[in-house]
GROMACS .gro file of C-alpha atoms in nm:
model
  357
    1MET     CA    1   0.665   6.790  -2.340
    2GLU     CA    2   0.442   7.099  -2.328
    3ARG     CA    3   0.593   7.385  -2.133
    4LYS     CA    4   0.424   7.568  -1.850
    5ARG     CA    5   0.177   7.828  -1.967
    6ARG     CA    6   0.330   8.175  -1.998
    7ILE     CA    7   0.151   8.430  -1.780
    8GLU     CA    8   0.145   8.698  -2.051
    9ILE     CA    9  -0.026   8.459  -2.294
   10SER     CA   10  -0.288   8.379  -2.031
   11VAL     CA   11  -0.356   8.751  -1.978
   12LEU     CA   12  -0.388   8.818  -2.351
   13ASN     CA   13  -0.610   8.513  -2.395
   14VAL     CA   14  -0.848   8.639  -2.126
   15LEU     CA   15  -0.839   8.997  -2.256
   16PHE     CA   16  -0.923   8.887  -2.610
   17SER     CA   17  -1.209   8.669  -2.482
   18LEU     CA   18  -1.358   8.960  -2.286
   19ILE     CA   19  -1.330   9.188  -2.589
   20VAL     CA   20  -1.507   8.932  -2.810
   21ILE     CA   21  -1.807   8.948  -2.577
   22PHE     CA   22  -1.793   9.328  -2.585
   23ILE     CA   23  -1.795   9.332  -2.966
   24HIS     CA   24  -2.114   9.128  -2.987
   25VAL     CA   25  -2.284   9.322  -2.708
   26ASN     CA   26  -2.188   9.650  -2.874
   27SER     CA   27  -2.301   9.546  -3.223
   28TYR     CA   28  -2.667   9.592  -3.130
   29SER     CA   29  -2.601   9.954  -3.032
   30VAL     CA   30  -2.403  10.026  -3.350
   31SER     CA   31  -2.693   9.908  -3.566
   32ALA     CA   32  -2.950  10.102  -3.358
   33PHE     CA   33  -2.819  10.454  -3.425
   34GLU     CA   34  -2.840  10.665  -3.737
   35VAL     CA   35  -2.513  10.701  -3.927
   36ASN     CA   36  -2.311  11.020  -3.873
   37THR     CA   37  -2.455  11.101  -3.532
   38PRO     CA   38  -2.247  11.143  -3.214
   39LYS     CA   39  -2.386  10.828  -3.049
   40TYR     CA   40  -2.333  10.618  -3.360
   41THR     CA   41  -1.978  10.748  -3.390
   42VAL     CA   42  -1.893  10.655  -3.029
   43PHE     CA   43  -2.028  10.300  -3.052
   44MET     CA   44  -1.894  10.249  -3.404
   45LEU     CA   45  -1.543  10.354  -3.301
   46MET     CA   46  -1.555  10.125  -2.996
   47TRP     CA   47  -1.651   9.837  -3.226
   48ARG     CA   48  -1.384   9.930  -3.479
   49LEU     CA   49  -1.108   9.959  -3.220
   50ALA     CA   50  -1.207   9.626  -3.063
   51SER     CA   51  -1.216   9.430  -3.389
   52PHE     CA   52  -0.857   9.311  -3.369
   53VAL     CA   53  -0.932   9.007  -3.157
   54VAL     CA   54  -0.971   8.742  -3.429
   55PRO     CA   55  -0.631   8.829  -3.583
   56GLY     CA   56  -0.503   8.844  -3.224
   57PHE     CA   57  -0.633   8.495  -3.149
   58VAL     CA   58  -0.480   8.366  -3.474
   59LEU     CA   59  -0.147   8.521  -3.380
   60LEU     CA   60  -0.160   8.368  -3.030
   61SER     CA   61  -0.245   8.028  -3.179
   62GLY     CA   62   0.070   8.044  -3.391
   63VAL     CA   63   0.273   8.146  -3.087
   64LYS     CA   64   0.143   7.854  -2.879
   65LEU     CA   65   0.202   7.601  -3.157
   66PHE     CA   66   0.579   7.659  -3.159
   67LEU     CA   67   0.627   7.777  -2.802
   68ASN     CA   68   0.464   7.468  -2.650
   69GLY     CA   69   0.662   7.226  -2.867
   70LYS     CA   70   0.355   7.099  -3.054
   71ASP     CA   71   0.543   7.157  -3.380
   72LYS     CA   72   0.755   6.853  -3.291
   73LEU     CA   73   0.455   6.619  -3.280
   74PRO     CA   74   0.378   6.381  -3.569
   75MET     CA   75   0.098   6.503  -3.796
   76GLY     CA   76  -0.143   6.229  -3.687
   77THR     CA   77  -0.089   6.293  -3.317
   78TYR     CA   78  -0.130   6.668  -3.360
   79ILE     CA   79  -0.453   6.642  -3.564
   80LYS     CA   80  -0.596   6.383  -3.325
   81GLY     CA   81  -0.540   6.626  -3.038
   82ARG     CA   82  -0.702   6.911  -3.229
   83LEU     CA   83  -1.004   6.699  -3.323
   84LYS     CA   84  -1.054   6.604  -2.959
   85GLY     CA   85  -0.972   6.941  -2.803
   86VAL     CA   86  -1.114   7.186  -3.060
   87ILE     CA   87  -1.341   7.026  -3.321
   88LEU     CA   88  -1.542   6.802  -3.087
   89PRO     CA   89  -1.633   7.091  -2.851
   90TYR     CA   90  -1.716   7.300  -3.158
   91VAL     CA   91  -1.951   7.032  -3.297
   92ILE     CA   92  -2.123   7.001  -2.958
   93CYS     CA   93  -2.156   7.380  -2.937
   94PHE     CA   94  -2.297   7.388  -3.290
   95GLY     CA   95  -2.558   7.133  -3.185
   96VAL     CA   96  -2.653   7.337  -2.878
   97PHE     CA   97  -2.700   7.652  -3.084
   98TYR     CA   98  -2.893   7.470  -3.355
   99VAL     CA   99  -3.137   7.325  -3.103
  100PHE     CA  100  -3.173   7.675  -2.957
  101TYR     CA  101  -3.248   7.816  -3.303
  102MET     CA  102  -3.498   7.539  -3.374
  103VAL     CA  103  -3.687   7.614  -3.052
  104VAL     CA  104  -3.669   7.995  -3.062
  105TYR     CA  105  -3.652   8.077  -3.434
  106ASP     CA  106  -3.819   7.767  -3.589
  107TYR     CA  107  -3.511   7.655  -3.781
  108PRO     CA  108  -3.579   7.337  -3.985
  109LEU     CA  109  -3.395   7.010  -3.923
  110ASP     CA  110  -3.216   7.033  -4.259
  111PRO     CA  111  -2.901   6.812  -4.281
  112TRP     CA  112  -2.752   6.996  -4.582
  113PHE     CA  113  -2.810   7.337  -4.421
  114MET     CA  114  -2.655   7.212  -4.098
  115LEU     CA  115  -2.351   7.060  -4.271
  116LYS     CA  116  -2.285   7.375  -4.473
  117HIS     CA  117  -2.294   7.598  -4.166
  118LEU     CA  118  -2.093   7.350  -3.960
  119VAL     CA  119  -1.813   7.348  -4.219
  120PHE     CA  120  -1.809   7.723  -4.282
  121GLY     CA  121  -1.901   7.835  -3.930
  122GLY     CA  122  -2.195   8.039  -4.051
  123LEU     CA  123  -2.466   7.950  -3.800
  124VAL     CA  124  -2.367   8.215  -3.544
  125CYS     CA  125  -2.150   8.518  -3.615
  126HIS     CA  126  -1.849   8.406  -3.409
  127MET     CA  127  -1.830   8.038  -3.506
  128TYR     CA  128  -1.629   8.086  -3.826
  129PHE     CA  129  -1.311   8.115  -3.618
  130ILE     CA  130  -1.301   7.740  -3.541
  131PRO     CA  131  -1.314   7.615  -3.905
  132LEU     CA  132  -1.066   7.894  -3.988
  133LEU     CA  133  -0.824   7.770  -3.721
  134PHE     CA  134  -0.861   7.409  -3.837
  135GLN     CA  135  -0.751   7.511  -4.187
  136PHE     CA  136  -0.418   7.613  -4.034
  137ASP     CA  137  -0.408   7.281  -3.846
  138LEU     CA  138  -0.451   7.080  -4.167
  139LEU     CA  139  -0.143   7.254  -4.311
  140PHE     CA  140   0.062   7.167  -4.001
  141PRO     CA  141   0.359   7.010  -4.193
  142LEU     CA  142   0.386   7.318  -4.417
  143TRP     CA  143   0.423   7.557  -4.124
  144LYS     CA  144   0.698   7.343  -3.970
  145LYS     CA  145   0.900   7.352  -4.290
  146VAL     CA  146   0.845   7.722  -4.354
  147ILE     CA  147   0.925   7.839  -4.000
  148ASN     CA  148   1.230   7.615  -3.960
  149LYS     CA  149   1.385   7.680  -4.301
  150CYS     CA  150   1.279   8.026  -4.422
  151SER     CA  151   1.354   8.378  -4.302
  152PRO     CA  152   1.061   8.583  -4.166
  153LEU     CA  153   1.193   8.879  -4.367
  154ILE     CA  154   1.094   8.688  -4.681
  155VAL     CA  155   0.795   8.487  -4.562
  156ILE     CA  156   0.590   8.757  -4.386
  157PRO     CA  157   0.592   9.016  -4.671
  158PHE     CA  158   0.503   8.735  -4.913
  159ALA     CA  159   0.217   8.628  -4.683
  160ILE     CA  160   0.086   8.986  -4.668
  161LEU     CA  161   0.093   9.002  -5.048
  162ILE     CA  162  -0.091   8.670  -5.081
  163SER     CA  163  -0.353   8.779  -4.827
  164GLN     CA  164  -0.420   9.108  -5.005
  165LEU     CA  165  -0.439   8.950  -5.351
  166LEU     CA  166  -0.672   8.668  -5.253
  167LYS     CA  167  -0.889   8.893  -5.037
  168GLY     CA  168  -0.948   9.118  -5.335
  169TYR     CA  169  -0.961   8.874  -5.624
  170PHE     CA  170  -1.036   8.518  -5.505
  171PRO     CA  171  -1.419   8.543  -5.521
  172GLY     CA  172  -1.395   8.694  -5.870
  173MET     CA  173  -1.159   8.417  -5.983
  174LEU     CA  174  -1.402   8.152  -5.861
  175LYS     CA  175  -1.690   8.334  -6.029
  176THR     CA  176  -1.501   8.324  -6.360
  177ILE     CA  177  -1.439   7.949  -6.331
  178PHE     CA  178  -1.779   7.863  -6.181
  179PRO     CA  179  -2.031   8.130  -6.295
  180GLN     CA  180  -2.313   7.977  -6.091
  181TRP     CA  181  -2.117   7.978  -5.766
  182GLU     CA  182  -2.134   8.284  -5.541
  183PHE     CA  183  -1.852   8.243  -5.286
  184LEU     CA  184  -1.947   8.430  -4.967
  185TYR     CA  185  -1.683   8.297  -4.728
  186ASN     CA  186  -1.366   8.480  -4.831
  187ASP     CA  187  -1.337   8.634  -4.483
  188ARG     CA  188  -1.296   8.291  -4.324
  189LEU     CA  189  -1.027   8.145  -4.548
  190PHE     CA  190  -0.691   8.092  -4.378
  191THR     CA  191  -0.522   8.311  -4.639
  192THR     CA  192  -0.703   8.617  -4.499
  193TYR     CA  193  -0.519   8.577  -4.168
  194LEU     CA  194  -0.201   8.416  -4.303
  195SER     CA  195   0.036   8.696  -4.204
  196TYR     CA  196  -0.088   8.700  -3.841
  197TRP     CA  197  -0.049   8.324  -3.816
  198LEU     CA  198   0.305   8.326  -3.951
  199VAL     CA  199   0.407   8.618  -3.729
  200GLY     CA  200   0.277   8.417  -3.433
  201CYS     CA  201   0.468   8.106  -3.542
  202TYR     CA  202   0.795   8.298  -3.573
  203VAL     CA  203   0.734   8.461  -3.234
  204GLY     CA  204   0.676   8.120  -3.073
  205LYS     CA  205   0.990   7.981  -3.235
  206ASN     CA  206   1.203   8.270  -3.104
  207TYR     CA  207   0.998   8.359  -2.798
  208ASP     CA  208   1.262   8.473  -2.550
  209ALA     CA  209   1.430   8.697  -2.808
  210PHE     CA  210   1.089   8.842  -2.902
  211CYS     CA  211   1.009   8.924  -2.538
  212GLU     CA  212   1.342   9.102  -2.498
  213ILE     CA  213   1.276   9.310  -2.810
  214MET     CA  214   0.933   9.405  -2.674
  215LYS     CA  215   1.079   9.515  -2.341
  216ARG     CA  216   1.370   9.710  -2.489
  217ASN     CA  217   1.159   9.896  -2.745
  218PHE     CA  218   0.848   9.974  -2.542
  219ARG     CA  219   0.856  10.348  -2.614
  220VAL     CA  220   0.892  10.290  -2.988
  221ILE     CA  221   0.604  10.043  -2.977
  222CYS     CA  222   0.387  10.295  -2.788
  223THR     CA  223   0.463  10.559  -3.051
  224PHE     CA  224   0.378  10.319  -3.335
  225PHE     CA  225   0.054  10.223  -3.160
  226GLY     CA  226  -0.038  10.589  -3.098
  227ILE     CA  227   0.007  10.679  -3.465
  228ALA     CA  228  -0.192  10.375  -3.580
  229LEU     CA  229  -0.467  10.449  -3.324
  230VAL     CA  230  -0.509  10.809  -3.441
  231GLY     CA  231  -0.509  10.695  -3.802
  232VAL     CA  232  -0.772  10.425  -3.762
  233ILE     CA  233  -0.999  10.657  -3.559
  234TYR     CA  234  -0.974  10.938  -3.813
  235PHE     CA  235  -1.023  10.728  -4.126
  236SER     CA  236  -1.295  10.511  -3.967
  237TYR     CA  237  -1.481  10.827  -3.867
  238LEU     CA  238  -1.476  10.946  -4.228
  239ALA     CA  239  -1.553  10.611  -4.390
  240PHE     CA  240  -1.820  10.467  -4.159
  241ASN     CA  241  -2.002  10.798  -4.122
  242GLN     CA  242  -2.011  10.810  -4.504
  243ILE     CA  243  -1.838  11.148  -4.505
  244GLU     CA  244  -1.567  11.043  -4.746
  245TYR     CA  245  -1.476  10.728  -4.936
  246ILE     CA  246  -1.145  10.588  -4.807
  247PRO     CA  247  -1.014  10.325  -5.053
  248TYR     CA  248  -0.733  10.216  -4.820
  249ILE     CA  249  -0.945  10.183  -4.504
  250ASN     CA  250  -0.873   9.809  -4.474
  251GLU     CA  251  -0.497   9.864  -4.501
  252VAL     CA  252  -0.517  10.130  -4.227
  253HIS     CA  253  -0.708   9.888  -4.007
  254ASN     CA  254  -0.459   9.607  -4.074
  255LEU     CA  255  -0.179   9.838  -3.960
  256TYR     CA  256  -0.375   9.919  -3.644
  257VAL     CA  257  -0.438   9.548  -3.575
  258LEU     CA  258  -0.066   9.476  -3.594
  259ALA     CA  259   0.013   9.779  -3.377
  260VAL     CA  260  -0.241   9.700  -3.105
  261CYS     CA  261  -0.138   9.333  -3.085
  262ILE     CA  262   0.228   9.429  -3.045
  263PHE     CA  263   0.142   9.705  -2.797
  264LEU     CA  264  -0.071   9.480  -2.577
  265TYR     CA  265   0.194   9.210  -2.580
  266ALA     CA  266   0.462   9.460  -2.477
  267LEU     CA  267   0.233   9.614  -2.214
  268VAL     CA  268   0.151   9.281  -2.051
  269LEU     CA  269   0.520   9.188  -2.046
  270LYS     CA  270   0.580   9.500  -1.835
  271ILE     CA  271   0.351   9.366  -1.560
  272PRO     CA  272   0.535   9.143  -1.309
  273ASP     CA  273   0.407   8.784  -1.295
  274SER     CA  274   0.367   8.818  -0.919
  275VAL     CA  275   0.103   9.088  -0.968
  276ILE     CA  276  -0.097   8.879  -1.215
  277LEU     CA  277  -0.077   8.567  -0.996
  278ARG     CA  278  -0.258   8.761  -0.723
  279ILE     CA  279  -0.570   8.742  -0.942
  280PRO     CA  280  -0.647   8.366  -0.939
  281PHE     CA  281  -0.981   8.415  -1.116
  282LEU     CA  282  -0.791   8.548  -1.418
  283LEU     CA  283  -0.608   8.217  -1.457
  284LYS     CA  284  -0.938   8.031  -1.421
  285LEU     CA  285  -1.081   8.247  -1.699
  286ASP     CA  286  -0.781   8.155  -1.912
  287GLY     CA  287  -0.855   7.786  -1.864
  288ALA     CA  288  -1.218   7.842  -1.963
  289SER     CA  289  -1.148   8.090  -2.246
  290PHE     CA  290  -1.226   7.847  -2.529
  291TYR     CA  291  -1.570   7.776  -2.383
  292ILE     CA  292  -1.623   8.147  -2.321
  293TYR     CA  293  -1.561   8.204  -2.690
  294LEU     CA  294  -1.789   7.920  -2.798
  295TYR     CA  295  -2.090   7.990  -2.577
  296HIS     CA  296  -2.094   8.363  -2.501
  297MET     CA  297  -2.344   8.435  -2.779
  298LEU     CA  298  -2.611   8.239  -2.592
  299ALA     CA  299  -2.587   8.492  -2.309
  300VAL     CA  300  -2.574   8.783  -2.556
  301LEU     CA  301  -2.892   8.656  -2.724
  302LEU     CA  302  -3.057   8.617  -2.383
  303GLY     CA  303  -2.959   8.974  -2.296
  304GLU     CA  304  -3.116   9.101  -2.618
  305TRP     CA  305  -3.429   8.895  -2.549
  306LEU     CA  306  -3.459   9.065  -2.208
  307VAL     CA  307  -3.415   9.407  -2.368
  308GLN     CA  308  -3.703   9.332  -2.605
  309ARG     CA  309  -3.914   9.169  -2.334
  310LEU     CA  310  -3.876   9.465  -2.098
  311GLY     CA  311  -3.939   9.714  -2.377
  312ILE     CA  312  -3.613   9.904  -2.321
  313VAL     CA  313  -3.573  10.159  -2.599
  314ALA     CA  314  -3.288  10.378  -2.471
  315GLN     CA  315  -2.960  10.234  -2.595
  316GLY     CA  316  -2.761  10.318  -2.281
  317PRO     CA  317  -2.966  10.098  -2.045
  318ALA     CA  318  -3.005   9.837  -2.321
  319PHE     CA  319  -2.627   9.818  -2.366
  320LEU     CA  320  -2.573   9.784  -1.989
  321LEU     CA  321  -2.833   9.507  -1.956
  322ARG     CA  322  -2.684   9.310  -2.247
  323ALA     CA  323  -2.336   9.350  -2.098
  324VAL     CA  324  -2.441   9.246  -1.746
  325VAL     CA  325  -2.619   8.935  -1.875
  326ALA     CA  326  -2.344   8.843  -2.122
  327TYR     CA  327  -2.053   8.876  -1.879
  328GLY     CA  328  -2.249   8.777  -1.568
  329LEU     CA  329  -2.362   8.445  -1.715
  330THR     CA  330  -2.082   8.350  -1.952
  331LEU     CA  331  -1.779   8.392  -1.726
  332PRO     CA  332  -1.892   8.206  -1.411
  333CYS     CA  333  -2.078   7.934  -1.605
  334CYS     CA  334  -1.778   7.855  -1.824
  335VAL     CA  335  -1.536   7.860  -1.529
  336ILE     CA  336  -1.763   7.627  -1.329
  337TYR     CA  337  -1.807   7.395  -1.627
  338LYS     CA  338  -1.432   7.380  -1.687
  339SER     CA  339  -1.366   7.307  -1.317
  340LEU     CA  340  -1.628   7.031  -1.308
  341LYS     CA  341  -1.497   6.881  -1.631
  342LYS     CA  342  -1.143   6.879  -1.492
  343LYS     CA  343  -1.260   6.702  -1.174
  344VAL     CA  344  -1.459   6.443  -1.370
  345MET     CA  345  -1.167   6.370  -1.603
  346SER     CA  346  -0.930   6.341  -1.306
  347ASN     CA  347  -1.165   6.091  -1.140
  348ILE     CA  348  -1.189   5.887  -1.461
  349VAL     CA  349  -0.810   5.875  -1.495
  350ARG     CA  350  -0.772   5.781  -1.128
  351ARG     CA  351  -1.024   5.495  -1.160
  352LYS     CA  352  -0.850   5.363  -1.471
  353LYS     CA  353  -0.518   5.362  -1.287
  354CYS     CA  354  -0.674   5.187  -0.987
  355SER     CA  355  -0.843   4.923  -1.204
  356GLY     CA  356  -0.512   4.855  -1.377
  357LEU     CA  357  -0.332   4.782  -1.048
   0.00000   0.00000   0.00000
């Protein structure tokens, strides 16, 4: 049986969802400024520091798999649940966005084009996360065996090595075997995020011990995070302002991603549950977080349309308008939809029970 949702996971889920919206709102401002200017540097660094959320979501997904006892389900039952709870909403969302693109941007009704982007998540910038997550789902039996039988001290370093090797060489290997094939989706293969997934799985398997380690070592974690934060700011400033070529910039960022995920986890664990429970809207956002992730880009695109329609040139007001529209529409709409869906499903279940009596 699935355990009660942990408060800290709910908080992190909501936080990551809010940051995803921020990233896509902020991306317009990053592209609007000239490189190596103060304004570009500020918006670029905000984007860079926020871009840990996909690895963070992958890590949380691994945690929830083992923490909630889903790892004990048969393969067929697990995949059936994922198809119903994740893939079906994704397909519906894909259809909504495609109709939007047909109406606004004159996209053709091309079945092959649609299938390719549905499989690889390439229609809208954020959609790749769902096919990426489903790759992990399809390897469900493998993760059970690895987590239950192998030490994390062996598995996680090996996963990091595999991720680095395939990230650097997989497209070239495919090009050698298939010269006509240009593989452009290396960033959305499960191997790219393998280490985060496995860390999450081990955390979920040993959750109480993990939480105790986080609480006991909070100062050490803060120090680690501070060093990683300074490093990623400094090297990102040099690299993205084209001041100096930094060959290890991705490794620095990976270290920061790990540090910020651990830091936020430890920080949230320091907050008493009673304090968080005083914010009921936060828990409602948690319940709607999947839909927030799926549909927030519609509100972001609407915000950008308003910026263009109103002729706003200054990036400060433009950023604020995009943010107000994106958050102001996405959050309440998704919470309301989730609440209505829950009521409808409850009524359906109740009627079925009544008809069976």
